Amino acid sequence: MAHRAYTSLRSSGLYKRQQTPWLLYTSESARDNVACMYSLAEERVYKLTLPEPPIRSRYLIGSSNGWLVTADERSELHIVNPITGEQVALPSVITIEHVKPIFDDAGAIQEYELSQYYGEYEIGDPYILPLDNLRDDLYDKAFVFSDSSTRSFIVVLIHNPISQLSFARVGDSKWTWLPPSADYEDCIYLDGILYAVTSTGGIDAFDLTGPTFLRKVIMDSMKCSVYERMYIVQSPLGDLLQVWREQDVIPIVGHEDEDVPERDLLEIERETRKMMLYKVDMAAKNLVQINSLHNHVLFLGYGQSLCMRAEEHPQLKAAHVYMTDALRGIAHWKSNRRDIGAFNMENSTTQKKLCPLSVGAPGQHPYG
């Protein structure tokens, strides 16, 4: 099935051309190992059969450069290319700094212990998690970047506690932790340097080409409160941009004579109300607000953040942000209302339907 879709894409010429990100999701009407990919350019859905374990049993924690990053039911990570069907196992989760295995009498891993510290600071006691539950608590977001030094890929994780950084190159035997800071929201990898933005707008840089990986503070925090979701992206002209995404909590509405039950935290609904765009001035260590996207488009969510010229992709709307959910742990949220759509930067409105399926379809994810 994946090969037929790949052949169809190549024969149409679409796979050879510069692509817009696609929307990837799973469907209850398809088999557990089938992923659906919706093309914005063609307004068409492709169904791809992916390698085991079944894609519906995995969590999608990131996508970039044509790869998905998935966590299986033992919380182990793979990268998989849904077009070619290629799959690569990443270093075991037990090699992440904060994870320790707990063995049964037969020597098999039965649980994990998750430590609670960053740098030299203890923030709580370690706690025990079942194999399949660790992925709920550990993983925030993942990225796959091209690594020119090895002509392969480097995978970067934002993970708990407190959204720290670790990375591994394809073929490594373990994850490398990048202390001492935390509270990261998004990353970009340029010329061997990993840039990571924090929840308060600060930017740290790590040179991943040398023998040691020291943190360099590019920019201190730009705000005190943690309210928006933060993204870092490079424009087609090479400028580094920050995007601040403000979401409102949607209240429960009931009649005056009706008791509204206390709401489960997993049912909270959020909706993007505002986007703010800034150019990063490296020399001044400051942000310069940009009032319009003009003829550009943005893609934000759990995939790699992207900025494109609308004129090169006429099927896209200029000055729009194509977005998927920004909430962490979205895989086990109960709400049917998902914050997915095309946000108009000119009037702060959102077109909620990006493809011919309900916005609440499970597993929707940007793929590019």
mmCIF file of N, CA, C and O in Angstrom, residues 61-146:
data_model
loop_
_atom_site.group_PDB
_atom_site.id
_atom_site.type_symbol
_atom_site.label_atom_id
_atom_site.label_comp_id
_atom_site.label_asym_id
_atom_site.label_seq_id
_atom_site.Cartn_x
_atom_site.Cartn_y
_atom_site.Cartn_z
ATOM 1 N N ILE A 61 5.008 12.121 18.274
ATOM 2 C CA ILE A 61 5.536 13.225 19.085
ATOM 3 C C ILE A 61 6.340 14.223 18.269
ATOM 4 O O ILE A 61 6.905 15.166 18.835
ATOM 5 N N GLY A 62 6.375 14.039 16.952
ATOM 6 C CA GLY A 62 7.060 15.018 16.127
ATOM 7 C C GLY A 62 7.138 14.574 14.685
ATOM 8 O O GLY A 62 6.950 13.391 14.370
ATOM 9 N N SER A 63 7.407 15.524 13.790
ATOM 10 C CA SER A 63 7.637 15.210 12.379
ATOM 11 C C SER A 63 8.439 16.327 11.743
ATOM 12 O O SER A 63 8.219 17.507 12.026
ATOM 13 N N SER A 64 9.380 15.938 10.905
ATOM 14 C CA SER A 64 10.160 16.906 10.131
ATOM 15 C C SER A 64 11.003 16.164 9.114
ATOM 16 O O SER A 64 11.347 14.998 9.301
ATOM 17 N N ASN A 65 11.324 16.866 8.014
ATOM 18 C CA ASN A 65 12.169 16.322 6.957
ATOM 19 C C ASN A 65 11.676 14.965 6.436
ATOM 20 O O ASN A 65 12.468 14.091 6.088
ATOM 21 N N GLY A 66 10.356 14.791 6.405
ATOM 22 C CA GLY A 66 9.784 13.582 5.842
ATOM 23 C C GLY A 66 9.688 12.413 6.798
ATOM 24 O O GLY A 66 9.266 11.323 6.405
ATOM 25 N N TRP A 67 10.053 12.617 8.066
ATOM 26 C CA TRP A 67 10.046 11.545 9.055
ATOM 27 C C TRP A 67 9.050 11.828 10.169
ATOM 28 O O TRP A 67 8.876 12.975 10.578
ATOM 29 N N LEU A 68 8.434 10.759 10.685
ATOM 30 C CA LEU A 68 7.648 10.830 11.903
ATOM 31 C C LEU A 68 8.482 10.290 13.054
ATOM 32 O O LEU A 68 9.265 9.353 12.877
ATOM 33 N N VAL A 69 8.301 10.860 14.244
ATOM 34 C CA VAL A 69 8.902 10.313 15.460
ATOM 35 C C VAL A 69 7.762 9.728 16.285
ATOM 36 O O VAL A 69 6.812 10.435 16.635
ATOM 37 N N THR A 70 7.840 8.429 16.591
ATOM 38 C CA THR A 70 6.750 7.743 17.272
ATOM 39 C C THR A 70 7.253 7.068 18.541
ATOM 40 O O THR A 70 8.420 6.667 18.632
ATOM 41 N N ALA A 71 6.355 6.931 19.521
ATOM 42 C CA ALA A 71 6.637 6.215 20.765
ATOM 43 C C ALA A 71 5.682 5.026 20.855
ATOM 44 O O ALA A 71 4.464 5.202 20.814
ATOM 45 N N ASP A 72 6.231 3.813 20.986
ATOM 46 C CA ASP A 72 5.387 2.622 20.995
ATOM 47 C C ASP A 72 4.870 2.316 22.396
ATOM 48 O O ASP A 72 5.039 3.116 23.328
ATOM 49 N N GLU A 73 4.250 1.152 22.563
ATOM 50 C CA GLU A 73 3.599 0.822 23.834
ATOM 51 C C GLU A 73 4.585 0.473 24.952
ATOM 52 O O GLU A 73 4.171 0.278 26.085
ATOM 53 N N ARG A 74 5.858 0.391 24.639
ATOM 54 C CA ARG A 74 6.904 0.263 25.659
ATOM 55 C C ARG A 74 7.646 1.588 25.833
ATOM 56 O O ARG A 74 8.692 1.644 26.459
ATOM 57 N N SER A 75 7.108 2.642 25.208
ATOM 58 C CA SER A 75 7.674 3.993 25.247
ATOM 59 C C SER A 75 9.007 4.101 24.510
ATOM 60 O O SER A 75 9.754 5.064 24.703
ATOM 61 N N GLU A 76 9.301 3.115 23.657
ATOM 62 C CA GLU A 76 10.508 3.168 22.829
ATOM 63 C C GLU A 76 10.223 3.985 21.569
ATOM 64 O O GLU A 76 9.093 4.003 21.061
ATOM 65 N N LEU A 77 11.266 4.634 21.036
ATOM 66 C CA LEU A 77 11.115 5.570 19.927
ATOM 67 C C LEU A 77 11.615 4.986 18.606
ATOM 68 O O LEU A 77 12.615 4.262 18.562
ATOM 69 N N HIS A 78 10.888 5.325 17.537
ATOM 70 C CA HIS A 78 11.298 5.021 16.170
ATOM 71 C C HIS A 78 11.096 6.275 15.326
ATOM 72 O O HIS A 78 10.237 7.106 15.634
ATOM 73 N N ILE A 79 11.874 6.385 14.261
ATOM 74 C CA ILE A 79 11.521 7.324 13.203
ATOM 75 C C ILE A 79 11.069 6.494 12.007
ATOM 76 O O ILE A 79 11.624 5.423 11.730
ATOM 77 N N VAL A 80 10.031 6.947 11.336
ATOM 78 C CA VAL A 80 9.474 6.209 10.205
ATOM 79 C C VAL A 80 9.128 7.188 9.094
ATOM 80 O O VAL A 80 8.597 8.269 9.343
ATOM 81 N N ASN A 81 9.489 6.822 7.884
ATOM 82 C CA ASN A 81 9.136 7.602 6.702
ATOM 83 C C ASN A 81 7.864 7.009 6.118
ATOM 84 O O ASN A 81 7.898 5.896 5.580
ATOM 85 N N PRO A 82 6.731 7.696 6.219
ATOM 86 C CA PRO A 82 5.466 7.101 5.773
ATOM 87 C C PRO A 82 5.374 6.915 4.264
ATOM 88 O O PRO A 82 4.576 6.107 3.798
ATOM 89 N N ILE A 83 6.199 7.638 3.496
ATOM 90 C CA ILE A 83 6.152 7.502 2.036
ATOM 91 C C ILE A 83 6.908 6.263 1.582
ATOM 92 O O ILE A 83 6.406 5.458 0.795
ATOM 93 N N THR A 84 8.124 6.062 2.091
ATOM 94 C CA THR A 84 8.947 4.934 1.644
ATOM 95 C C THR A 84 8.764 3.695 2.516
ATOM 96 O O THR A 84 9.140 2.596 2.113
ATOM 97 N N GLY A 85 8.209 3.863 3.736
ATOM 98 C CA GLY A 85 8.065 2.748 4.657
ATOM 99 C C GLY A 85 9.311 2.449 5.457
ATOM 100 O O GLY A 85 9.322 1.525 6.278
ATOM 101 N N GLU A 86 10.385 3.210 5.259
ATOM 102 C CA GLU A 86 11.624 2.980 6.016
ATOM 103 C C GLU A 86 11.414 3.319 7.489
ATOM 104 O O GLU A 86 10.787 4.325 7.818
ATOM 105 N N GLN A 87 11.964 2.500 8.369
ATOM 106 C CA GLN A 87 11.826 2.715 9.811
ATOM 107 C C GLN A 87 13.164 2.443 10.491
ATOM 108 O O GLN A 87 13.862 1.495 10.149
ATOM 109 N N VAL A 88 13.503 3.291 11.472
ATOM 110 C CA VAL A 88 14.761 3.167 12.194
ATOM 111 C C VAL A 88 14.469 3.257 13.687
ATOM 112 O O VAL A 88 13.794 4.191 14.142
ATOM 113 N N ALA A 89 14.981 2.288 14.454
ATOM 114 C CA ALA A 89 14.854 2.333 15.909
ATOM 115 C C ALA A 89 15.872 3.317 16.473
ATOM 116 O O ALA A 89 17.036 3.338 16.064
ATOM 117 N N LEU A 90 15.434 4.134 17.422
ATOM 118 C CA LEU A 90 16.310 5.091 18.086
ATOM 119 C C LEU A 90 16.857 4.460 19.370
ATOM 120 O O LEU A 90 16.382 3.408 19.807
ATOM 121 N N PRO A 91 17.869 5.074 19.999
ATOM 122 C CA PRO A 91 18.399 4.513 21.241
ATOM 123 C C PRO A 91 17.297 4.263 22.264
ATOM 124 O O PRO A 91 16.298 4.975 22.310
ATOM 125 N N SER A 92 17.493 3.255 23.091
ATOM 126 C CA SER A 92 16.464 2.875 24.049
ATOM 127 C C SER A 92 16.135 4.012 24.999
ATOM 128 O O SER A 92 16.987 4.825 25.362
ATOM 129 N N VAL A 93 14.873 4.044 25.428
ATOM 130 C CA VAL A 93 14.419 5.059 26.371
ATOM 131 C C VAL A 93 15.198 4.985 27.684
ATOM 132 O O VAL A 93 15.348 5.993 28.380
ATOM 133 N N ILE A 94 15.729 3.807 28.037
ATOM 134 C CA ILE A 94 16.443 3.677 29.314
ATOM 135 C C ILE A 94 17.811 4.358 29.272
ATOM 136 O O ILE A 94 18.473 4.464 30.304
ATOM 137 N N THR A 95 18.224 4.845 28.077
ATOM 138 C CA THR A 95 19.483 5.591 27.999
ATOM 139 C C THR A 95 19.265 7.093 28.128
ATOM 140 O O THR A 95 20.230 7.859 28.106
ATOM 141 N N ILE A 96 17.998 7.543 28.232
ATOM 142 C CA ILE A 96 17.720 8.950 28.537
ATOM 143 C C ILE A 96 18.089 9.208 29.990
ATOM 144 O O ILE A 96 17.837 8.374 30.875
ATOM 145 N N GLU A 97 18.709 10.329 30.257
ATOM 146 C CA GLU A 97 19.278 10.652 31.558
ATOM 147 C C GLU A 97 18.353 10.363 32.731
ATOM 148 O O GLU A 97 18.783 9.833 33.763
ATOM 149 N N HIS A 98 17.073 10.677 32.594
ATOM 150 C CA HIS A 98 16.162 10.651 33.734
ATOM 151 C C HIS A 98 15.375 9.347 33.873
ATOM 152 O O HIS A 98 14.513 9.237 34.744
ATOM 153 N N VAL A 99 15.659 8.362 33.015
ATOM 154 C CA VAL A 99 14.887 7.116 33.013
ATOM 155 C C VAL A 99 15.761 5.953 33.466
ATOM 156 O O VAL A 99 16.867 5.756 32.947
ATOM 157 N N LYS A 100 15.258 5.187 34.419
ATOM 158 C CA LYS A 100 15.946 3.986 34.879
ATOM 159 C C LYS A 100 14.988 2.796 34.763
ATOM 160 O O LYS A 100 13.809 2.908 35.107
ATOM 161 N N PRO A 101 15.490 1.641 34.287
ATOM 162 C CA PRO A 101 14.632 0.451 34.172
ATOM 163 C C PRO A 101 14.474 -0.255 35.521
ATOM 164 O O PRO A 101 15.390 -0.256 36.349
ATOM 165 N N ILE A 102 13.325 -0.855 35.719
ATOM 166 C CA ILE A 102 13.071 -1.716 36.873
ATOM 167 C C ILE A 102 12.776 -3.114 36.334
ATOM 168 O O ILE A 102 11.865 -3.294 35.515
ATOM 169 N N PHE A 103 13.573 -4.098 36.772
ATOM 170 C CA PHE A 103 13.502 -5.447 36.216
ATOM 171 C C PHE A 103 12.687 -6.375 37.108
ATOM 172 O O PHE A 103 12.642 -6.205 38.331
ATOM 173 N N ASP A 104 12.054 -7.380 36.480
ATOM 174 C CA ASP A 104 11.395 -8.421 37.252
ATOM 175 C C ASP A 104 12.391 -9.538 37.556
ATOM 176 O O ASP A 104 13.586 -9.454 37.205
ATOM 177 N N ASP A 105 11.934 -10.608 38.182
ATOM 178 C CA ASP A 105 12.825 -11.685 38.608
ATOM 179 C C ASP A 105 13.476 -12.405 37.428
ATOM 180 O O ASP A 105 14.551 -13.003 37.570
ATOM 181 N N ALA A 106 12.825 -12.334 36.260
ATOM 182 C CA ALA A 106 13.376 -12.993 35.078
ATOM 183 C C ALA A 106 14.347 -12.104 34.307
ATOM 184 O O ALA A 106 14.902 -12.526 33.288
ATOM 185 N N GLY A 107 14.542 -10.862 34.780
ATOM 186 C CA GLY A 107 15.470 -9.955 34.122
ATOM 187 C C GLY A 107 14.866 -9.120 33.024
ATOM 188 O O GLY A 107 15.581 -8.430 32.289
ATOM 189 N N ALA A 108 13.537 -9.150 32.894
ATOM 190 C CA ALA A 108 12.850 -8.330 31.883
ATOM 191 C C ALA A 108 12.428 -7.000 32.508
ATOM 192 O O ALA A 108 12.109 -6.934 33.697
ATOM 193 N N ILE A 109 12.432 -5.955 31.698
ATOM 194 C CA ILE A 109 12.001 -4.640 32.189
ATOM 195 C C ILE A 109 10.492 -4.674 32.394
ATOM 196 O O ILE A 109 9.733 -5.003 31.481
ATOM 197 N N GLN A 110 10.047 -4.337 33.610
ATOM 198 C CA GLN A 110 8.613 -4.340 33.896
ATOM 199 C C GLN A 110 8.049 -2.947 34.160
ATOM 200 O O GLN A 110 6.857 -2.701 33.986
ATOM 201 N N GLU A 111 8.909 -1.998 34.573
ATOM 202 C CA GLU A 111 8.497 -0.621 34.844
ATOM 203 C C GLU A 111 9.687 0.304 34.619
ATOM 204 O O GLU A 111 10.825 -0.144 34.428
ATOM 205 N N TYR A 112 9.372 1.604 34.641
ATOM 206 C CA TYR A 112 10.420 2.619 34.558
ATOM 207 C C TYR A 112 10.349 3.537 35.779
ATOM 208 O O TYR A 112 9.270 3.792 36.317
ATOM 209 N N GLU A 113 11.514 4.040 36.167
ATOM 210 C CA GLU A 113 11.582 5.089 37.191
ATOM 211 C C GLU A 113 11.968 6.390 36.506
ATOM 212 O O GLU A 113 12.963 6.442 35.781
ATOM 213 N N LEU A 114 11.170 7.430 36.726
ATOM 214 C CA LEU A 114 11.422 8.737 36.117
ATOM 215 C C LEU A 114 11.901 9.707 37.192
ATOM 216 O O LEU A 114 11.155 10.033 38.130
ATOM 217 N N SER A 115 13.164 10.145 37.076
ATOM 218 C CA SER A 115 13.740 11.076 38.047
ATOM 219 C C SER A 115 13.243 12.488 37.804
ATOM 220 O O SER A 115 12.816 12.837 36.693
ATOM 221 N N GLN A 116 13.327 13.314 38.848
ATOM 222 C CA GLN A 116 12.784 14.670 38.789
ATOM 223 C C GLN A 116 13.867 15.691 39.136
ATOM 224 O O GLN A 116 13.975 16.163 40.259
ATOM 225 N N TYR A 117 14.712 16.008 38.160
ATOM 226 C CA TYR A 117 15.735 17.037 38.362
ATOM 227 C C TYR A 117 16.116 17.627 37.010
ATOM 228 O O TYR A 117 15.887 17.020 35.954
ATOM 229 N N TYR A 118 16.656 18.843 37.054
ATOM 230 C CA TYR A 118 17.292 19.423 35.868
ATOM 231 C C TYR A 118 18.553 20.119 36.330
ATOM 232 O O TYR A 118 18.588 20.751 37.392
ATOM 233 N N GLY A 119 19.626 19.976 35.538
ATOM 234 C CA GLY A 119 20.913 20.478 35.987
ATOM 235 C C GLY A 119 21.254 19.863 37.335
ATOM 236 O O GLY A 119 21.230 18.645 37.518
ATOM 237 N N GLU A 120 21.528 20.711 38.320
ATOM 238 C CA GLU A 120 21.845 20.238 39.671
ATOM 239 C C GLU A 120 20.667 20.406 40.623
ATOM 240 O O GLU A 120 20.812 20.223 41.831
ATOM 241 N N TYR A 121 19.486 20.714 40.104
ATOM 242 C CA TYR A 121 18.343 21.044 40.950
ATOM 243 C C TYR A 121 17.358 19.875 41.025
ATOM 244 O O TYR A 121 16.834 19.424 39.998
ATOM 245 N N GLU A 122 17.142 19.383 42.229
ATOM 246 C CA GLU A 122 16.110 18.381 42.462
ATOM 247 C C GLU A 122 14.761 19.090 42.595
ATOM 248 O O GLU A 122 14.626 20.051 43.349
ATOM 249 N N ILE A 123 13.748 18.616 41.885
ATOM 250 C CA ILE A 123 12.432 19.265 41.932
ATOM 251 C C ILE A 123 11.352 18.341 42.478
ATOM 252 O O ILE A 123 10.190 18.723 42.565
ATOM 253 N N GLY A 124 11.740 17.135 42.851
ATOM 254 C CA GLY A 124 10.764 16.184 43.385
ATOM 255 C C GLY A 124 11.370 14.803 43.481
ATOM 256 O O GLY A 124 12.519 14.573 43.080
ATOM 257 N N ASP A 125 10.604 13.881 44.005
ATOM 258 C CA ASP A 125 11.064 12.503 44.143
ATOM 259 C C ASP A 125 10.816 11.728 42.851
ATOM 260 O O ASP A 125 9.842 11.986 42.136
ATOM 261 N N PRO A 126 11.663 10.764 42.546
ATOM 262 C CA PRO A 126 11.400 9.889 41.396
ATOM 263 C C PRO A 126 10.092 9.136 41.585
ATOM 264 O O PRO A 126 9.647 8.910 42.712
ATOM 265 N N TYR A 127 9.446 8.758 40.482
ATOM 266 C CA TYR A 127 8.236 7.952 40.594
ATOM 267 C C TYR A 127 8.233 6.869 39.524
ATOM 268 O O TYR A 127 8.967 6.946 38.533
ATOM 269 N N ILE A 128 7.417 5.851 39.765
ATOM 270 C CA ILE A 128 7.398 4.649 38.936
ATOM 271 C C ILE A 128 6.232 4.707 37.957
ATOM 272 O O ILE A 128 5.132 5.127 38.310
ATOM 273 N N LEU A 129 6.486 4.252 36.722
ATOM 274 C CA LEU A 129 5.466 4.251 35.685
ATOM 275 C C LEU A 129 5.466 2.925 34.937
ATOM 276 O O LEU A 129 6.539 2.341 34.699
ATOM 277 N N PRO A 130 4.279 2.427 34.531
ATOM 278 C CA PRO A 130 4.219 1.261 33.646
ATOM 279 C C PRO A 130 4.891 1.574 32.314
ATOM 280 O O PRO A 130 5.065 2.739 31.928
ATOM 281 N N LEU A 131 5.232 0.527 31.580
ATOM 282 C CA LEU A 131 5.977 0.699 30.332
ATOM 283 C C LEU A 131 5.258 1.623 29.354
ATOM 284 O O LEU A 131 5.880 2.472 28.714
ATOM 285 N N ASP A 132 3.932 1.453 29.214
ATOM 286 C CA ASP A 132 3.205 2.241 28.219
ATOM 287 C C ASP A 132 2.840 3.638 28.706
ATOM 288 O O ASP A 132 2.473 4.493 27.902
ATOM 289 N N ASN A 133 2.941 3.885 30.004
ATOM 290 C CA ASN A 133 2.571 5.205 30.535
ATOM 291 C C ASN A 133 3.723 6.195 30.562
ATOM 292 O O ASN A 133 3.500 7.405 30.679
ATOM 293 N N LEU A 134 4.945 5.710 30.464
ATOM 294 C CA LEU A 134 6.083 6.631 30.495
ATOM 295 C C LEU A 134 5.998 7.656 29.377
ATOM 296 O O LEU A 134 6.311 8.832 29.562
ATOM 297 N N ARG A 135 5.537 7.221 28.197
ATOM 298 C CA ARG A 135 5.472 8.140 27.055
ATOM 299 C C ARG A 135 4.525 9.305 27.307
ATOM 300 O O ARG A 135 4.700 10.387 26.740
ATOM 301 N N ASP A 136 3.503 9.105 28.157
ATOM 302 C CA ASP A 136 2.604 10.201 28.507
ATOM 303 C C ASP A 136 3.331 11.282 29.293
ATOM 304 O O ASP A 136 3.098 12.484 29.094
ATOM 305 N N ASP A 137 4.198 10.872 30.209
ATOM 306 C CA ASP A 137 4.854 11.803 31.127
ATOM 307 C C ASP A 137 6.189 12.313 30.613
ATOM 308 O O ASP A 137 6.627 13.399 30.996
ATOM 309 N N LEU A 138 6.862 11.547 29.754
ATOM 310 C CA LEU A 138 8.238 11.886 29.385
ATOM 311 C C LEU A 138 8.341 12.800 28.173
ATOM 312 O O LEU A 138 9.057 13.803 28.198
ATOM 313 N N TYR A 139 7.639 12.480 27.092
ATOM 314 C CA TYR A 139 7.888 13.151 25.813
ATOM 315 C C TYR A 139 7.015 14.384 25.613
ATOM 316 O O TYR A 139 5.806 14.331 25.778
ATOM 317 N N ASP A 140 7.648 15.473 25.221
ATOM 318 C CA ASP A 140 6.937 16.692 24.839
ATOM 319 C C ASP A 140 6.869 16.842 23.321
ATOM 320 O O ASP A 140 5.804 16.984 22.740
ATOM 321 N N LYS A 141 8.038 16.821 22.678
ATOM 322 C CA LYS A 141 8.103 17.104 21.247
ATOM 323 C C LYS A 141 9.431 16.569 20.711
ATOM 324 O O LYS A 141 10.417 16.511 21.438
ATOM 325 N N ALA A 142 9.438 16.179 19.432
ATOM 326 C CA ALA A 142 10.657 15.638 18.841
ATOM 327 C C ALA A 142 10.863 16.201 17.439
ATOM 328 O O ALA A 142 9.903 16.579 16.760
ATOM 329 N N PHE A 143 12.128 16.221 17.009
ATOM 330 C CA PHE A 143 12.508 16.792 15.719
ATOM 331 C C PHE A 143 13.515 15.863 15.048
ATOM 332 O O PHE A 143 14.351 15.254 15.714
ATOM 333 N N VAL A 144 13.460 15.796 13.715
ATOM 334 C CA VAL A 144 14.461 15.083 12.928
ATOM 335 C C VAL A 144 15.132 16.099 12.014
ATOM 336 O O VAL A 144 14.486 16.675 11.143
ATOM 337 N N PHE A 145 16.428 16.319 12.233
ATOM 338 C CA PHE A 145 17.167 17.304 11.448
ATOM 339 C C PHE A 145 18.233 16.607 10.601
ATOM 340 O O PHE A 145 18.836 15.624 11.036
ATOM 341 N N SER A 146 18.479 17.117 9.406
ATOM 342 C CA SER A 146 19.572 16.619 8.576
ATOM 343 C C SER A 146 20.899 16.975 9.228
ATOM 344 O O SER A 146 21.098 18.116 9.670
#
